[in-house]
Each structure stands twice: as structure tokens, then as C-alpha cells.
mmCIF file of C-alpha atoms in Angstrom:
data_model
loop_
_atom_site.group_PDB
_atom_site.id
_atom_site.type_symbol
_atom_site.label_atom_id
_atom_site.label_comp_id
_atom_site.label_asym_id
_atom_site.label_seq_id
_atom_site.Cartn_x
_atom_site.Cartn_y
_atom_site.Cartn_z
ATOM 1 C CA MET A 972 21.247 -79.532 11.686
ATOM 2 C CA LYS A 973 22.146 -75.911 11.252
ATOM 3 C CA PRO A 974 24.707 -74.623 13.848
ATOM 4 C CA LEU A 975 23.549 -71.838 16.306
ATOM 5 C CA PHE A 976 26.486 -69.616 15.501
ATOM 6 C CA THR A 977 28.371 -69.146 12.396
ATOM 7 C CA GLU A 978 32.163 -69.435 12.339
ATOM 8 C CA ARG A 979 32.460 -65.719 11.924
ATOM 9 C CA GLU A 980 30.319 -65.014 14.989
ATOM 10 C CA ILE A 981 32.361 -67.439 17.054
ATOM 11 C CA ARG A 982 35.593 -65.702 16.062
ATOM 12 C CA GLY A 983 34.007 -62.321 17.001
ATOM 13 C CA VAL A 984 32.992 -63.522 20.428
ATOM 14 C CA ALA A 985 36.502 -65.047 20.948
ATOM 15 C CA ILE A 986 38.030 -61.653 20.160
ATOM 16 C CA PHE A 987 35.476 -59.620 22.130
ATOM 17 C CA LEU A 988 35.590 -61.520 25.456
ATOM 18 C CA PRO A 989 39.333 -60.957 26.166
ATOM 19 C CA LEU A 990 38.966 -57.333 25.187
ATOM 20 C CA ALA A 991 35.958 -56.901 27.511
ATOM 21 C CA LEU A 992 37.782 -58.569 30.393
ATOM 22 C CA LEU A 993 40.836 -56.351 29.845
ATOM 23 C CA ALA A 994 38.714 -53.218 29.801
ATOM 24 C CA LEU A 995 36.952 -54.339 33.000
ATOM 25 C CA GLY A 996 40.330 -54.902 34.741
ATOM 26 C CA VAL A 997 41.580 -51.469 33.642
ATOM 27 C CA ALA A 998 38.405 -49.860 34.953
ATOM 28 C CA LEU A 999 38.742 -51.601 38.299
ATOM 29 C CA LEU A 1000 42.358 -50.532 38.651
ATOM 30 C CA ALA A 1001 41.669 -46.987 37.567
ATOM 31 C CA ARG A 1002 38.715 -46.557 39.923
ATOM 32 C CA PRO A 1003 39.578 -44.240 42.823
ATOM 33 C CA ARG A 1004 40.307 -46.072 45.969
ATOM 34 C CA THR A 1005 37.991 -45.611 48.942
ATOM 35 C CA ASP A 1006 39.050 -43.479 51.830
ATOM 36 C CA ALA A 1007 39.606 -46.531 53.951
ATOM 37 C CA GLY A 1008 43.401 -45.925 54.115
ATOM 38 C CA ALA A 1009 42.881 -42.220 55.035
ATOM 39 C CA ALA A 1010 40.261 -43.265 57.617
ATOM 40 C CA ARG A 1011 42.663 -45.739 59.201
ATOM 41 C CA GLU A 1012 45.385 -43.119 59.300
ATOM 42 C CA ALA A 1013 43.031 -40.558 60.892
ATOM 43 C CA GLU A 1014 41.930 -43.174 63.441
ATOM 44 C CA THR A 1015 45.541 -43.946 64.289
ATOM 45 C CA ASN A 1016 46.398 -40.269 64.719
ATOM 46 C CA GLN A 1017 43.381 -39.811 66.923
ATOM 47 C CA ARG A 1018 44.458 -42.812 68.990
ATOM 48 C CA HIS A 1019 47.975 -41.393 69.380
ATOM 49 C CA ALA A 1020 46.511 -38.011 70.471
ATOM 50 C CA THR A 1021 44.258 -39.667 72.942
ATOM 51 C CA ARG A 1022 47.148 -41.620 74.485
ATOM 52 C CA ARG A 1023 49.236 -38.445 74.773
ATOM 53 C CA ASP A 1024 46.381 -36.799 76.716
ATOM 54 C CA THR A 1025 45.819 -39.726 79.108
ATOM 55 C CA LEU A 1026 49.378 -40.699 79.849
ATOM 56 C CA ARG A 1027 51.701 -39.085 82.413
ATOM 57 C CA PRO A 1028 55.053 -40.694 81.510
ATOM 58 C CA LYS A 1029 58.177 -40.301 83.569
ATOM 59 C CA PRO A 1030 61.718 -41.520 82.891
ATOM 60 C CA PHE A 1031 61.848 -45.331 83.547
ATOM 61 C CA ASP A 1032 63.863 -48.427 82.890
ATOM 62 C CA PRO A 1033 61.605 -51.176 81.447
ATOM 63 C CA ASN A 1034 63.876 -53.783 83.096
ATOM 64 C CA THR A 1035 63.126 -52.574 86.667
ATOM 65 C CA VAL A 1036 59.934 -50.515 86.521
ATOM 66 C CA SER A 1037 57.119 -51.916 88.605
ATOM 67 C CA TYR A 1038 53.494 -52.604 87.738
ATOM 68 C CA GLU A 1039 52.339 -49.856 90.135
ATOM 69 C CA GLN A 1040 54.698 -47.288 88.586
ATOM 70 C CA LEU A 1041 53.393 -48.111 85.120
ATOM 71 C CA ARG A 1042 49.828 -47.696 86.305
ATOM 72 C CA GLU A 1043 50.706 -44.302 87.818
ATOM 73 C CA MET A 1044 51.990 -43.265 84.377
ATOM 74 C CA GLY A 1045 48.579 -43.965 82.917
ATOM 75 C CA LEU A 1046 49.002 -47.444 81.362
ATOM 76 C CA THR A 1047 46.005 -49.762 81.503
ATOM 77 C CA GLN A 1048 46.086 -52.987 83.533
ATOM 78 C CA THR A 1049 46.642 -55.015 80.398
ATOM 79 C CA GLU A 1050 49.448 -52.811 79.135
ATOM 80 C CA ALA A 1051 51.278 -52.669 82.458
ATOM 81 C CA ALA A 1052 50.915 -56.426 83.065
ATOM 82 C CA SER A 1053 52.129 -57.124 79.541
ATOM 83 C CA LEU A 1054 55.368 -55.248 80.068
ATOM 84 C CA VAL A 1055 56.034 -56.827 83.478
ATOM 85 C CA ARG A 1056 55.142 -60.263 82.170
ATOM 86 C CA TYR A 1057 57.671 -59.835 79.359
ATOM 87 C CA ARG A 1058 60.474 -59.871 81.983
ATOM 88 C CA SER A 1059 59.110 -63.016 83.629
ATOM 89 C CA TYR A 1060 60.182 -64.999 80.602
ATOM 90 C CA ASP A 1061 63.847 -64.027 81.342
ATOM 91 C CA LYS A 1062 63.799 -61.500 78.545
ATOM 92 C CA ILE A 1063 65.785 -58.250 78.865
ATOM 93 C CA PHE A 1064 65.088 -54.927 77.235
ATOM 94 C CA ARG A 1065 68.314 -54.156 75.416
ATOM 95 C CA ILE A 1066 67.097 -51.196 73.357
ATOM 96 C CA PRO A 1067 63.964 -48.989 73.607
ATOM 97 C CA GLU A 1068 62.458 -50.726 70.541
ATOM 98 C CA ASP A 1069 62.175 -53.946 72.582
ATOM 99 C CA VAL A 1070 59.310 -52.351 74.444
ATOM 100 C CA ALA A 1071 57.291 -52.243 71.224
ATOM 101 C CA ALA A 1072 57.629 -56.067 71.017
ATOM 102 C CA CYS A 1073 55.553 -56.563 74.213
ATOM 103 C CA TYR A 1074 52.052 -57.919 73.602
ATOM 104 C CA GLY A 1075 49.603 -55.164 74.459
ATOM 105 C CA ILE A 1076 51.999 -52.264 73.828
ATOM 106 C CA ASP A 1077 50.711 -50.801 70.553
ATOM 107 C CA ASP A 1078 52.416 -48.226 68.362
ATOM 108 C CA SER A 1079 50.549 -45.243 69.819
ATOM 109 C CA LEU A 1080 51.559 -46.120 73.368
ATOM 110 C CA TYR A 1081 55.223 -46.867 72.351
ATOM 111 C CA ARG A 1082 55.567 -43.537 70.632
ATOM 112 C CA VAL A 1083 54.601 -41.707 73.811
ATOM 113 C CA LEU A 1084 56.773 -43.819 76.055
ATOM 114 C CA LYS A 1085 59.925 -43.899 73.847
ATOM 115 C CA PRO A 1086 61.415 -40.443 74.874
ATOM 116 C CA HIS A 1087 61.204 -41.493 78.528
ATOM 117 C CA ILE A 1088 62.826 -44.945 78.264
ATOM 118 C CA ARG A 1089 66.171 -45.118 80.033
ATOM 119 C CA ILE A 1090 67.905 -48.460 79.862
ATOM 120 C CA ALA A 1091 70.768 -49.020 82.264
ATOM 121 C CA ARG A 1092 74.082 -49.892 80.749
ATOM 122 C CA ARG A 1093 74.317 -53.224 82.556
ATOM 123 C CA TYR A 1094 71.357 -54.390 80.427
ATOM 124 C CA THR A 1095 72.911 -53.334 77.157
ATOM 125 C CA THR A 1096 75.736 -55.109 75.271
ATOM 126 C CA ALA A 1097 78.934 -53.522 76.509
ATOM 127 C CA PRO A 1098 81.766 -53.082 73.997
ATOM 128 C CA GLN A 1099 84.768 -55.284 74.307
ATOM 129 C CA GLY A 1100 87.210 -53.992 76.884
ATOM 130 C CA TYR A 1101 84.593 -51.930 78.641
ATOM 131 C CA ARG A 1102 85.175 -51.803 82.387
ATOM 132 C CA PRO A 1103 81.906 -52.829 84.112
ATOM 133 C CA GLY A 1104 82.924 -51.120 87.350
ATOM 134 C CA ARG A 1105 82.521 -47.753 85.660
ATOM 135 C CA MET A 1106 78.999 -48.440 84.461
ATOM 136 C CA VAL A 1107 76.080 -46.557 85.877
ATOM 137 C CA ALA A 1108 74.100 -49.179 87.688
ATOM 138 C CA GLU A 1109 70.646 -47.608 87.234
ATOM 139 C CA PRO A 1110 69.492 -44.413 85.505
ATOM 140 C CA LEU A 1111 68.449 -41.903 88.183
ATOM 141 C CA PRO A 1112 65.102 -40.158 87.715
ATOM 142 C CA PRO A 1113 65.957 -36.469 87.027
ATOM 143 C CA GLU A 1114 65.259 -33.942 89.774
ATOM 144 C CA GLN A 1115 65.760 -30.236 89.898
ATOM 145 C CA PHE A 1116 69.420 -29.204 89.908
ATOM 146 C CA ARG A 1117 71.491 -26.053 89.709
ATOM 147 C CA ILE A 1118 73.094 -25.781 86.313
ATOM 148 C CA ASP A 1119 76.112 -23.897 87.730
ATOM 149 C CA THR A 1120 77.043 -26.611 90.228
ATOM 150 C CA VAL A 1121 75.711 -29.875 88.757
ATOM 151 C CA SER A 1122 78.412 -32.562 88.318
ATOM 152 C CA ALA A 1123 79.303 -34.470 85.146
ATOM 153 C CA ARG A 1124 78.553 -37.695 87.057
ATOM 154 C CA TYR A 1125 74.937 -36.617 87.736
ATOM 155 C CA LEU A 1126 74.262 -35.639 84.138
ATOM 156 C CA GLU A 1127 75.624 -39.040 83.063
ATOM 157 C CA ALA A 1128 73.634 -40.869 85.722
ATOM 158 C CA ILE A 1129 70.223 -39.482 84.589
ATOM 159 C CA GLY A 1130 71.051 -40.438 81.001
ATOM 160 C CA ALA A 1131 71.136 -36.856 79.731
ATOM 161 C CA LEU A 1132 74.717 -36.923 78.439
ATOM 162 C CA THR A 1133 77.436 -39.466 77.783
ATOM 163 C CA ARG A 1134 80.500 -39.355 80.011
ATOM 164 C CA GLN A 1135 82.536 -37.438 77.527
ATOM 165 C CA GLN A 1136 79.719 -34.998 76.790
ATOM 166 C CA ALA A 1137 79.146 -34.384 80.501
ATOM 167 C CA ARG A 1138 82.827 -33.653 81.115
ATOM 168 C CA THR A 1139 82.992 -31.377 78.144
ATOM 169 C CA PHE A 1140 79.880 -29.544 79.376
ATOM 170 C CA VAL A 1141 81.351 -28.974 82.873
ATOM 171 C CA LYS A 1142 84.596 -27.572 81.374
ATOM 172 C CA TRP A 1143 82.549 -25.253 79.093
ATOM 173 C CA ARG A 1144 80.321 -24.133 81.911
ATOM 174 C CA ASP A 1145 83.230 -23.158 84.131
ATOM 175 C CA THR A 1146 84.322 -20.494 81.573
ATOM 176 C CA HIS A 1147 80.862 -19.585 80.247
ATOM 177 C CA PRO A 1148 78.323 -18.669 82.951
ATOM 178 C CA ILE A 1149 74.848 -20.076 82.130
ATOM 179 C CA CYS A 1150 71.973 -17.946 83.417
ATOM 180 C CA ASP A 1151 69.126 -18.822 80.929
ATOM 181 C CA MET A 1152 68.182 -21.327 78.235
ATOM 182 C CA ALA A 1153 69.649 -19.225 75.417
ATOM 183 C CA GLU A 1154 73.136 -19.554 77.016
ATOM 184 C CA LEU A 1155 72.664 -23.286 77.566
ATOM 185 C CA HIS A 1156 71.831 -23.826 73.901
ATOM 186 C CA LYS A 1157 75.205 -22.224 73.051
ATOM 187 C CA CYS A 1158 77.054 -25.092 74.676
ATOM 188 C CA TYR A 1159 78.119 -27.427 71.772
ATOM 189 C CA ALA A 1160 78.173 -30.492 74.151
ATOM 190 C CA VAL A 1161 74.348 -30.290 74.751
ATOM 191 C CA SER A 1162 72.067 -30.803 71.822
ATOM 192 C CA ASP A 1163 68.895 -28.702 71.498
ATOM 193 C CA SER A 1164 66.680 -31.736 72.183
ATOM 194 C CA VAL A 1165 68.541 -32.595 75.383
ATOM 195 C CA ALA A 1166 68.487 -29.012 76.560
ATOM 196 C CA THR A 1167 64.679 -28.833 75.973
ATOM 197 C CA ALA A 1168 64.169 -32.084 77.875
ATOM 198 C CA LEU A 1169 66.254 -30.831 80.801
ATOM 199 C CA GLU A 1170 64.588 -27.388 81.004
ATOM 200 C CA PRO A 1171 61.887 -28.321 83.545
ATOM 201 C CA TYR A 1172 64.593 -29.505 85.988
ATOM 202 C CA ILE A 1173 67.149 -26.766 85.652
ATOM 203 C CA ILE A 1174 67.604 -24.035 88.314
ATOM 204 C CA PHE A 1175 69.515 -21.055 86.883
ATOM 205 C CA SER A 1176 71.630 -18.809 89.067
ATOM 206 C CA GLU A 1177 70.878 -15.110 89.032
ATOM 207 C CA ARG A 1178 73.088 -13.029 86.848
ATOM 208 C CA GLU A 1179 75.552 -11.029 88.878
ATOM 209 C CA PRO A 1180 75.037 -7.295 88.474
ATOM 210 C CA ALA A 1181 77.820 -5.310 86.954
ATOM 211 C CA ALA A 1182 80.118 -3.804 89.546
ATOM 212 C CA PRO A 1183 79.173 -0.198 90.170
ATOM 213 C CA ARG A 1184 81.587 2.574 89.481
ATOM 214 C CA TYR A 1185 82.121 4.614 92.653
ATOM 215 C CA PRO A 1186 81.468 7.314 93.489
ATOM 216 C CA ILE A 1187 77.943 7.502 92.064
ATOM 217 C CA GLU A 1188 76.829 10.952 90.952
ATOM 218 C CA LEU A 1189 73.568 11.913 92.660
ATOM 219 C CA ASN A 1190 72.186 14.233 89.975
ATOM 220 C CA ASP A 1191 72.588 11.720 87.163
ATOM 221 C CA ALA A 1192 71.723 8.422 88.871
ATOM 222 C CA ASP A 1193 68.301 6.798 88.584
ATOM 223 C CA SER A 1194 66.703 4.581 91.219
ATOM 224 C CA ALA A 1195 68.293 1.373 89.906
ATOM 225 C CA THR A 1196 71.766 2.931 89.982
ATOM 226 C CA LEU A 1197 71.289 4.238 93.511
ATOM 227 C CA LEU A 1198 70.412 0.721 94.659
ATOM 228 C CA LEU A 1199 74.056 -0.200 93.895
ATOM 229 C CA VAL A 1200 75.111 2.001 96.785
ATOM 230 C CA ASN A 1201 75.603 -0.084 99.894
ATOM 231 C CA GLY A 1202 73.081 1.336 102.426
ATOM 232 C CA ILE A 1203 70.409 2.590 100.008
ATOM 233 C CA GLY A 1204 67.260 0.463 99.624
ATOM 234 C CA GLU A 1205 64.321 0.770 97.216
ATOM 235 C CA LYS A 1206 62.317 3.195 99.419
ATOM 236 C CA THR A 1207 65.333 5.423 100.105
ATOM 237 C CA ALA A 1208 66.331 5.455 96.412
ATOM 238 C CA GLY A 1209 62.805 6.559 95.442
ATOM 239 C CA ARG A 1210 62.816 9.321 98.065
ATOM 240 C CA ILE A 1211 66.226 10.591 96.976
ATOM 241 C CA VAL A 1212 65.046 10.885 93.359
ATOM 242 C CA ARG A 1213 61.802 12.618 94.295
ATOM 243 C CA TYR A 1214 63.568 15.113 96.623
ATOM 244 C CA ARG A 1215 66.096 15.801 93.834
ATOM 245 C CA GLU A 1216 63.234 16.763 91.488
ATOM 246 C CA ARG A 1217 61.832 19.208 94.048
ATOM 247 C CA LEU A 1218 65.212 20.808 94.652
ATOM 248 C CA GLY A 1219 66.325 20.909 91.099
ATOM 249 C CA GLY A 1220 69.367 18.818 91.899
ATOM 250 C CA TYR A 1221 71.780 18.309 94.779
ATOM 251 C CA TRP A 1222 74.351 21.013 95.391
ATOM 252 C CA ARG A 1223 76.094 19.140 98.217
ATOM 253 C CA THR A 1224 75.960 15.442 99.297
ATOM 254 C CA GLU A 1225 75.052 16.619 102.829
ATOM 255 C CA GLN A 1226 71.562 17.486 101.450
ATOM 256 C CA LEU A 1227 70.795 13.806 101.591
ATOM 257 C CA THR A 1228 70.276 14.208 105.313
ATOM 258 C CA GLU A 1229 67.134 16.238 104.471
ATOM 259 C CA VAL A 1230 65.653 13.212 102.720
ATOM 260 C CA GLU A 1231 62.815 11.540 104.630
ATOM 261 C CA GLY A 1232 64.064 8.471 106.588
ATOM 262 C CA MET A 1233 67.802 9.289 106.077
ATOM 263 C CA THR A 1234 69.600 8.992 109.421
ATOM 264 C CA GLU A 1235 72.989 10.494 110.230
ATOM 265 C CA SER A 1236 74.536 7.063 110.665
ATOM 266 C CA ASN A 1237 73.167 5.869 107.313
ATOM 267 C CA TYR A 1238 74.465 9.015 105.580
ATOM 268 C CA GLU A 1239 77.939 8.394 107.021
ATOM 269 C CA LYS A 1240 77.787 4.838 105.606
ATOM 270 C CA ILE A 1241 76.994 5.943 102.041
ATOM 271 C CA SER A 1242 78.852 9.279 101.911
ATOM 272 C CA ALA A 1243 82.036 7.658 100.588
ATOM 273 C CA GLN A 1244 80.129 6.047 97.703
ATOM 274 C CA ILE A 1245 78.472 9.172 96.328
ATOM 275 C CA CYS A 1246 79.279 12.635 94.912
ATOM 276 C CA CYS A 1247 77.339 15.403 93.251
ATOM 277 C CA ASP A 1248 78.030 17.761 90.361
ATOM 278 C CA SER A 1249 76.628 21.168 91.293
ATOM 279 C CA CYS A 1250 76.767 22.200 87.630
ATOM 280 C CA ARG A 1251 73.797 19.875 86.988
ATOM 281 C CA ILE A 1252 71.318 21.667 89.250
ATOM 282 C CA ARG A 1253 68.311 23.376 87.776
ATOM 283 C CA LYS A 1254 68.089 27.074 88.828
ATOM 284 C CA ILE A 1255 65.028 29.227 89.394
ATOM 285 C CA HIS A 1256 64.743 32.520 87.556
ATOM 286 C CA ILE A 1257 63.635 34.372 90.581
ATOM 287 C CA ASN A 1258 62.526 37.532 88.696
ATOM 288 C CA PHE A 1259 60.365 35.628 86.185
ATOM 289 C CA ALA A 1260 59.376 32.211 87.671
ATOM 290 C CA PRO A 1261 55.623 31.815 88.254
ATOM 291 C CA ALA A 1262 54.356 31.206 91.803
ATOM 292 C CA SER A 1263 53.489 27.575 90.916
ATOM 293 C CA GLU A 1264 57.147 26.872 90.216
ATOM 294 C CA LEU A 1265 58.422 28.730 93.252
ATOM 295 C CA GLN A 1266 56.093 26.955 95.727
ATOM 296 C CA ARG A 1267 57.409 23.519 94.750
ATOM 297 C CA HIS A 1268 60.925 24.275 96.032
ATOM 298 C CA PRO A 1269 61.403 22.860 99.553
ATOM 299 C CA TYR A 1270 63.558 25.815 100.687
ATOM 300 C CA LEU A 1271 60.831 28.374 99.888
ATOM 301 C CA THR A 1272 58.434 28.281 102.867
ATOM 302 C CA PRO A 1273 54.918 29.736 102.463
ATOM 303 C CA GLN A 1274 55.850 32.836 104.548
ATOM 304 C CA LEU A 1275 59.025 33.492 102.459
ATOM 305 C CA LEU A 1276 57.171 32.864 99.228
ATOM 306 C CA ARG A 1277 54.553 35.521 100.082
ATOM 307 C CA ARG A 1278 57.314 38.072 100.813
ATOM 308 C CA ILE A 1279 59.118 37.276 97.576
ATOM 309 C CA LEU A 1280 55.992 37.666 95.419
ATOM 310 C CA LYS A 1281 54.919 40.891 97.144
ATOM 311 C CA THR A 1282 58.396 42.493 96.938
ATOM 312 C CA ARG A 1283 58.826 41.411 93.295
ATOM 313 C CA GLN A 1284 55.571 42.925 92.378
ATOM 314 C CA LEU A 1285 56.561 46.267 94.033
ATOM 315 C CA LYS A 1286 60.177 46.433 92.826
ATOM 316 C CA GLY A 1287 60.103 44.383 89.663
ATOM 317 C CA GLY A 1288 62.863 42.031 90.712
ATOM 318 C CA TRP A 1289 66.486 41.946 91.907
ATOM 319 C CA SER A 1290 69.824 42.160 90.135
ATOM 320 C CA THR A 1291 72.059 40.699 92.889
ATOM 321 C CA PRO A 1292 71.725 37.983 95.603
ATOM 322 C CA GLU A 1293 72.620 40.682 98.233
ATOM 323 C CA ALA A 1294 69.633 42.852 97.253
ATOM 324 C CA PHE A 1295 67.352 39.810 97.250
ATOM 325 C CA ASN A 1296 68.512 38.761 100.754
ATOM 326 C CA GLU A 1297 68.180 42.266 102.129
ATOM 327 C CA ASP A 1298 64.665 42.875 100.797
ATOM 328 C CA ASN A 1299 63.350 39.477 101.945
ATOM 329 C CA ARG A 1300 65.170 39.566 105.291
ATOM 330 C CA LEU A 1301 66.806 36.159 104.860
ATOM 331 C CA LYS A 1302 68.887 34.722 107.654
ATOM 332 C CA PRO A 1303 72.477 33.810 106.717
ATOM 333 C CA GLY A 1304 71.704 30.107 106.774
ATOM 334 C CA GLU A 1305 68.628 30.493 104.601
ATOM 335 C CA ALA A 1306 70.511 32.686 102.120
ATOM 336 C CA ALA A 1307 73.376 30.241 101.859
ATOM 337 C CA ARG A 1308 71.358 27.151 101.108
ATOM 338 C CA LEU A 1309 68.963 28.954 98.680
ATOM 339 C CA ALA A 1310 71.649 30.909 96.748
ATOM 340 C CA PRO A 1311 72.839 28.045 94.522
ATOM 341 C CA TYR A 1312 69.259 27.584 93.133
ATOM 342 C CA LEU A 1313 68.582 31.239 92.225
ATOM 343 C CA SER A 1314 69.286 32.954 88.967
ATOM 344 C CA PHE A 1315 68.946 36.747 88.608
ATOM 345 C CA ALA A 1316 69.421 36.923 84.886
ATOM 346 C CA PRO A 1317 66.610 36.474 82.355
ATOM 347 C CA PRO A 1318 65.990 32.917 81.102
ATOM 348 C CA GLY A 1319 68.770 32.044 78.667
ATOM 349 C CA GLY A 1320 71.129 34.632 80.142
ATOM 350 C CA ASP A 1321 74.752 34.092 81.249
ATOM 351 C CA ASP A 1322 73.715 32.902 84.648
ATOM 352 C CA ASP A 1323 72.185 29.764 83.116
ATOM 353 C CA GLU A 1324 75.486 28.456 81.765
#
């Protein structure tokens, strides 16, 4: 009987089959993987984001936290019961990672809880020779505190700093006032991550204003500088500045008694803290100033202003204060207080210096 395949055909099949299987294996290995891994990773990230949104974690010790406290932080019944049940088997949380070993605490939940886990030192393995009496029995939940008066013991008790770090911080703070987060970050004993975690609880003291240099010059001071004078408030400071603009500057400190709301007793209180430089006053060119400029000055009453404008139109102006006073029939008191603000030279003349 004639065989179905020749010997040559059998040898060809024997060679072809291994090569075909090898090619198929290479093709399977080279084929792009499905996106199952990426999908699982995306699902995990989504689960982590969801847990961050639903949880309200607070600092806690897993060795003492209650079921009710865990529920308040947003854990489900199963998750909270799992952590509490873990302790019922006489197990102790020695390190934060032990929380992840609880049945029902998945990775997404653990990642959210980890920054808030505070394990008391009595539950950790103390080094040989450590004095248990100096251990902090329980980590205190952080509350708002003043950074300029907080003790090293408190910073250690809430688990923010070690004992040595807390002592170093207090020594540094006593010589470097801390009034904002930028100054806190400068302290080498406090890491950036700890400073950021403490920020919601810190109460900063107000920065002390620089000591004012007395006396304060009235014609150069702004409202903020005037507030440094004991006896001058915000309203009074604003009125002093506005009246100075109308006058053109203060010639004598006594002119403050003309400011609205300034009493004689209040002036006596602040008089020793102020002075004025009469060289800073702004003068009026009485022979050339327009009526709109003249009428703004508080010493030029409407009646006096009409006389000045009428006489100036007829005579063309004045060359001396005496002639001005005589023509406008000024009383001695009126002439004396108005004289420092009048210039009889043309604008830019010698009287302006």
C-alpha cells in the first residue's frame, strides 16, 4: 500500500510546525496589550478622589479612636467596625502602616487617613533606656494657638514636632518674631510640610508698628503718620490733611485748633508731639491768582474776596503787604494770619523761595 505522505513531505511538516508555533507565539507577545491596566489605574484614581471628597479626617490615634468618631470622619460602617474590631484581637497599631492591614481598609482610604494618624508613644517600641515617665500619654488633637506664646510641650503633645525640634523652635522664636507664614517657614526646626499642616491652627500676633520719630512735622505727614500721634484718630487725621490742603500748609501748630472737632484739651495733648515747617507752606500770588484759587482759602471770606478782586481790578495789584492791608481794610488779626500765605511777587519771583 502506498503511504499517504512521502518522507520529504513529512520532513517539511516537521520543520514547518515548530516555525509556525514560534511565529504565533511572537505575534501574541508583540500584540499590544489591552487598556485593562490603564482602566484599572484610572478606576483606582477615581476611587481615591471619591474618598478624598467624602471623608472629613481629623488627627486620631487608631489605638483609642471610637467607632462613632470614625463614622464622623466619613468612614462607612464596615470600615469603622473593621478598625475597631482589629483592636479586639489584642492587636496594637505600632506604625501608621498597620492601619492598612485592617480588613476593610483599602488603599484609597488608607492614603487619605495616613497624614492624620497620630500613634501615642506608649504604643510604639521605646528605645532602650527611654524613660516612660517622659512619654506623651496621648496625642492631643490640635486646636488654635498663638505662635508667639505656644510652648514646646504643646507642640510635642500634638505630634507636630519632636521634643528637640520643639525646644529649638521656641529658642528660635524668642529671637525671631513670627507674624506670618513666610517667617515661620524660615525656622529651620519646622519643615515646610509641618508648617503647612499647622497653618489652619496658628494665630499670628500683629506686627508692632515702628516707633514714630517725634515731633511729627504737620506739613509732610500723611494720614497714616498722623495716626502715630497719641490723641489723633482716623477722622481727625483726615480732617487735618484736608484742612492743610485748603490752607496751603500749616504756619503754626496752633492752627490745628481751627480743624473741625479739635478741642483745646486734645490740642494740648498732642502739641508736644508735633511741629510744623513754615517754609513748606504754599503761597498765593495775590496779584495773579484766579478767583477760583482765592476762594478755596479758608481765611478769605466771601466779603473780603469781593473787595480784593474789585481793588485789584482797579489798581492792578499791590507791591507790599502794608498797601494790601490798607486798601482792603484788614483788621490786625486778619492781616497777621493771612500774611504768611500771600506773595506779592510774580510767580517764580524771589518771594517764592
